[in-house]
PDB file of C-alpha atoms in Angstrom:
ATOM      1  CA  MET A   1       1.980  -3.872  23.944  1.00  0.00           C
ATOM      2  CA  ARG A   2       1.477  -5.355  20.460  1.00  0.00           C
ATOM      3  CA  LYS A   3      -2.278  -5.135  20.850  1.00  0.00           C
ATOM      4  CA  VAL A   4      -1.959  -1.359  21.228  1.00  0.00           C
ATOM      5  CA  ILE A   5       0.602  -0.833  18.440  1.00  0.00           C
ATOM      6  CA  LEU A   6      -1.137  -2.887  15.739  1.00  0.00           C
ATOM      7  CA  PRO A   7      -4.511  -1.092  15.934  1.00  0.00           C
ATOM      8  CA  ALA A   8      -2.704   2.262  16.001  1.00  0.00           C
ATOM      9  CA  ALA A   9      -0.647   1.329  12.946  1.00  0.00           C
ATOM     10  CA  THR A  10      -3.747   0.043  11.156  1.00  0.00           C
ATOM     11  CA  THR A  11      -5.564   3.296  11.915  1.00  0.00           C
ATOM     12  CA  LEU A  12      -2.621   5.340  10.639  1.00  0.00           C
ATOM     13  CA  VAL A  13      -2.410   3.369   7.381  1.00  0.00           C
ATOM     14  CA  ALA A  14      -6.179   3.544   6.877  1.00  0.00           C
ATOM     15  CA  GLY A  15      -6.082   7.287   7.486  1.00  0.00           C
ATOM     16  CA  LEU A  16      -3.318   7.763   4.932  1.00  0.00           C
ATOM     17  CA  ILE A  17      -5.153   5.672   2.356  1.00  0.00           C
ATOM     18  CA  CYS A  18      -8.408   7.550   2.920  1.00  0.00           C
ATOM     19  CA  SER A  19      -6.673  10.909   2.694  1.00  0.00           C
ATOM     20  CA  GLY A  20      -5.234   9.989  -0.713  1.00  0.00           C
ATOM     21  CA  ARG A  21      -1.649  10.346   0.524  1.00  0.00           C
ATOM     22  CA  VAL A  22       1.024   7.649   0.512  1.00  0.00           C
ATOM     23  CA  LEU A  23       4.151   7.721   2.658  1.00  0.00           C
ATOM     24  CA  ALA A  24       7.323   6.963   0.776  1.00  0.00           C
ATOM     25  CA  GLU A  25       9.420   4.008   1.842  1.00  0.00           C
ATOM     26  CA  ALA A  26      11.978   4.779   4.542  1.00  0.00           C
ATOM     27  CA  SER A  27      14.841   3.821   2.214  1.00  0.00           C
ATOM     28  CA  ASP A  28      13.905   6.533  -0.270  1.00  0.00           C
ATOM     29  CA  ALA A  29      15.707   9.884  -0.355  1.00  0.00           C
ATOM     30  CA  TYR A  30      12.413  11.661   0.393  1.00  0.00           C
ATOM     31  CA  SER A  31      10.102  10.164   3.006  1.00  0.00           C
ATOM     32  CA  GLY A  32       7.203  12.617   3.145  1.00  0.00           C
ATOM     33  CA  PRO A  33       3.652  11.983   1.961  1.00  0.00           C
ATOM     34  CA  VAL A  34       2.993  11.749  -1.781  1.00  0.00           C
ATOM     35  CA  LYS A  35      -0.171  11.010  -3.777  1.00  0.00           C
ATOM     36  CA  ILE A  36       1.291   8.517  -6.273  1.00  0.00           C
ATOM     37  CA  SER A  37       2.756   5.211  -5.070  1.00  0.00           C
ATOM     38  CA  MET A  38       5.994   3.730  -6.396  1.00  0.00           C
ATOM     39  CA  ALA A  39       3.957   0.978  -8.098  1.00  0.00           C
ATOM     40  CA  GLN A  40       1.722   3.521  -9.842  1.00  0.00           C
ATOM     41  CA  ALA A  41       4.717   5.623 -10.889  1.00  0.00           C
ATOM     42  CA  THR A  42       6.477   2.530 -12.243  1.00  0.00           C
ATOM     43  CA  LYS A  43       3.494   1.778 -14.492  1.00  0.00           C
ATOM     44  CA  ILE A  44       3.482   5.386 -15.731  1.00  0.00           C
ATOM     45  CA  ALA A  45       7.235   5.312 -16.425  1.00  0.00           C
ATOM     46  CA  LEU A  46       7.037   1.998 -18.290  1.00  0.00           C
ATOM     47  CA  LYS A  47       4.180   3.327 -20.399  1.00  0.00           C
ATOM     48  CA  ALA A  48       6.342   6.348 -21.331  1.00  0.00           C
ATOM     49  CA  GLN A  49       9.389   4.137 -22.012  1.00  0.00           C
ATOM     50  CA  PRO A  50       8.943   0.361 -22.215  1.00  0.00           C
ATOM     51  CA  GLY A  51      11.901  -1.683 -20.990  1.00  0.00           C
ATOM     52  CA  ILE A  52      13.405  -3.030 -17.784  1.00  0.00           C
ATOM     53  CA  VAL A  53      13.616  -0.835 -14.672  1.00  0.00           C
ATOM     54  CA  THR A  54      17.222  -1.009 -13.467  1.00  0.00           C
ATOM     55  CA  ASP A  55      17.034   1.699 -10.776  1.00  0.00           C
ATOM     56  CA  LYS A  56      14.318   3.701  -9.058  1.00  0.00           C
ATOM     57  CA  GLU A  57      14.142   6.291  -6.308  1.00  0.00           C
ATOM     58  CA  LEU A  58      11.974   9.013  -4.850  1.00  0.00           C
ATOM     59  CA  GLU A  59      13.701  12.379  -4.623  1.00  0.00           C
ATOM     60  CA  ARG A  60      13.240  16.097  -4.201  1.00  0.00           C
ATOM     61  CA  GLU A  61      14.024  17.862  -7.436  1.00  0.00           C
ATOM     62  CA  SER A  62      12.919  21.072  -9.102  1.00  0.00           C
ATOM     63  CA  GLY A  63      10.072  20.891 -11.566  1.00  0.00           C
ATOM     64  CA  GLY A  64       6.510  19.760 -11.053  1.00  0.00           C
ATOM     65  CA  THR A  65       5.555  19.644  -7.392  1.00  0.00           C
ATOM     66  CA  GLY A  66       9.197  19.258  -6.326  1.00  0.00           C
ATOM     67  CA  VAL A  67       9.028  15.542  -5.489  1.00  0.00           C
ATOM     68  CA  ARG A  68       9.516  12.933  -8.175  1.00  0.00           C
ATOM     69  CA  TYR A  69      10.181   9.291  -8.799  1.00  0.00           C
ATOM     70  CA  SER A  70      13.230   8.798 -10.975  1.00  0.00           C
ATOM     71  CA  PHE A  71      13.593   5.611 -13.016  1.00  0.00           C
ATOM     72  CA  ASP A  72      16.416   4.214 -15.114  1.00  0.00           C
ATOM     73  CA  ILE A  73      14.833   2.018 -17.777  1.00  0.00           C
ATOM     74  CA  ARG A  74      16.960  -0.127 -20.054  1.00  0.00           C
ATOM     75  CA  ALA A  75      15.610  -0.547 -23.576  1.00  0.00           C
ATOM     76  CA  GLY A  76      18.025  -2.606 -25.642  1.00  0.00           C
ATOM     77  CA  LYS A  77      21.492  -1.077 -25.217  1.00  0.00           C
ATOM     78  CA  VAL A  78      20.172   2.343 -24.186  1.00  0.00           C
ATOM     79  CA  THR A  79      19.190   3.502 -20.689  1.00  0.00           C
ATOM     80  CA  HIS A  80      16.497   6.151 -20.383  1.00  0.00           C
ATOM     81  CA  GLU A  81      15.892   8.358 -17.368  1.00  0.00           C
ATOM     82  CA  ILE A  82      12.201   8.860 -16.690  1.00  0.00           C
ATOM     83  CA  GLY A  83      10.973  11.302 -14.039  1.00  0.00           C
ATOM     84  CA  VAL A  84       7.401  11.035 -12.748  1.00  0.00           C
ATOM     85  CA  ASP A  85       5.892  13.695 -10.471  1.00  0.00           C
ATOM     86  CA  ALA A  86       5.054  11.945  -7.183  1.00  0.00           C
ATOM     87  CA  ASN A  87       1.907  14.004  -6.636  1.00  0.00           C
ATOM     88  CA  THR A  88       0.413  14.387 -10.113  1.00  0.00           C
ATOM     89  CA  GLY A  89       1.743  11.365 -12.010  1.00  0.00           C
ATOM     90  CA  LYS A  90       2.888  13.612 -14.858  1.00  0.00           C
ATOM     91  CA  VAL A  91       6.012  12.534 -16.764  1.00  0.00           C
ATOM     92  CA  LEU A  92       8.541  15.316 -16.115  1.00  0.00           C
ATOM     93  CA  GLU A  93      11.545  13.808 -17.886  1.00  0.00           C
ATOM     94  CA  ASN A  94      12.093  11.248 -20.600  1.00  0.00           C
ATOM     95  CA  SER A  95      15.682  11.333 -21.821  1.00  0.00           C
ATOM     96  CA  VAL A  96      18.527   9.057 -22.811  1.00  0.00           C
ATOM     97  CA  GLU A  97      21.037   8.775 -19.997  1.00  0.00           C
ATOM     98  CA  GLY A  98      24.507  10.006 -20.912  1.00  0.00           C
ATOM     99  CA  PRO A  99      27.800   8.132 -20.591  1.00  0.00           C
ATOM    100  CA  ASN A 100      28.272   9.337 -16.980  1.00  0.00           C
ATOM    101  CA  PRO A 101      25.019   8.521 -15.137  1.00  0.00           C
ATOM    102  CA  ASP A 102      24.291  10.054 -11.732  1.00  0.00           C
TER     103      ASP A 102
END
């Protein structure tokens, strides 16, 4: 059985890579295909706001293409919320998180 599953899984992954789409991790709020990986989005977010990533997730939210990575990045004593469009890589949000974070 493993011999059948592994080649099928390899073909699926290769097909997704070749098509330019990445499936989100199962633990994320949104698990459909996106063009930008979490690793790529993390680099984009840290370029927009250097610091330490304390939280990250993939979510559906209005603006951009409707699917974004959301990062909480701690810079000193301040936490910034950075939103990166999961299909274009565009920074959609770069704001200081308020006293009552989501």
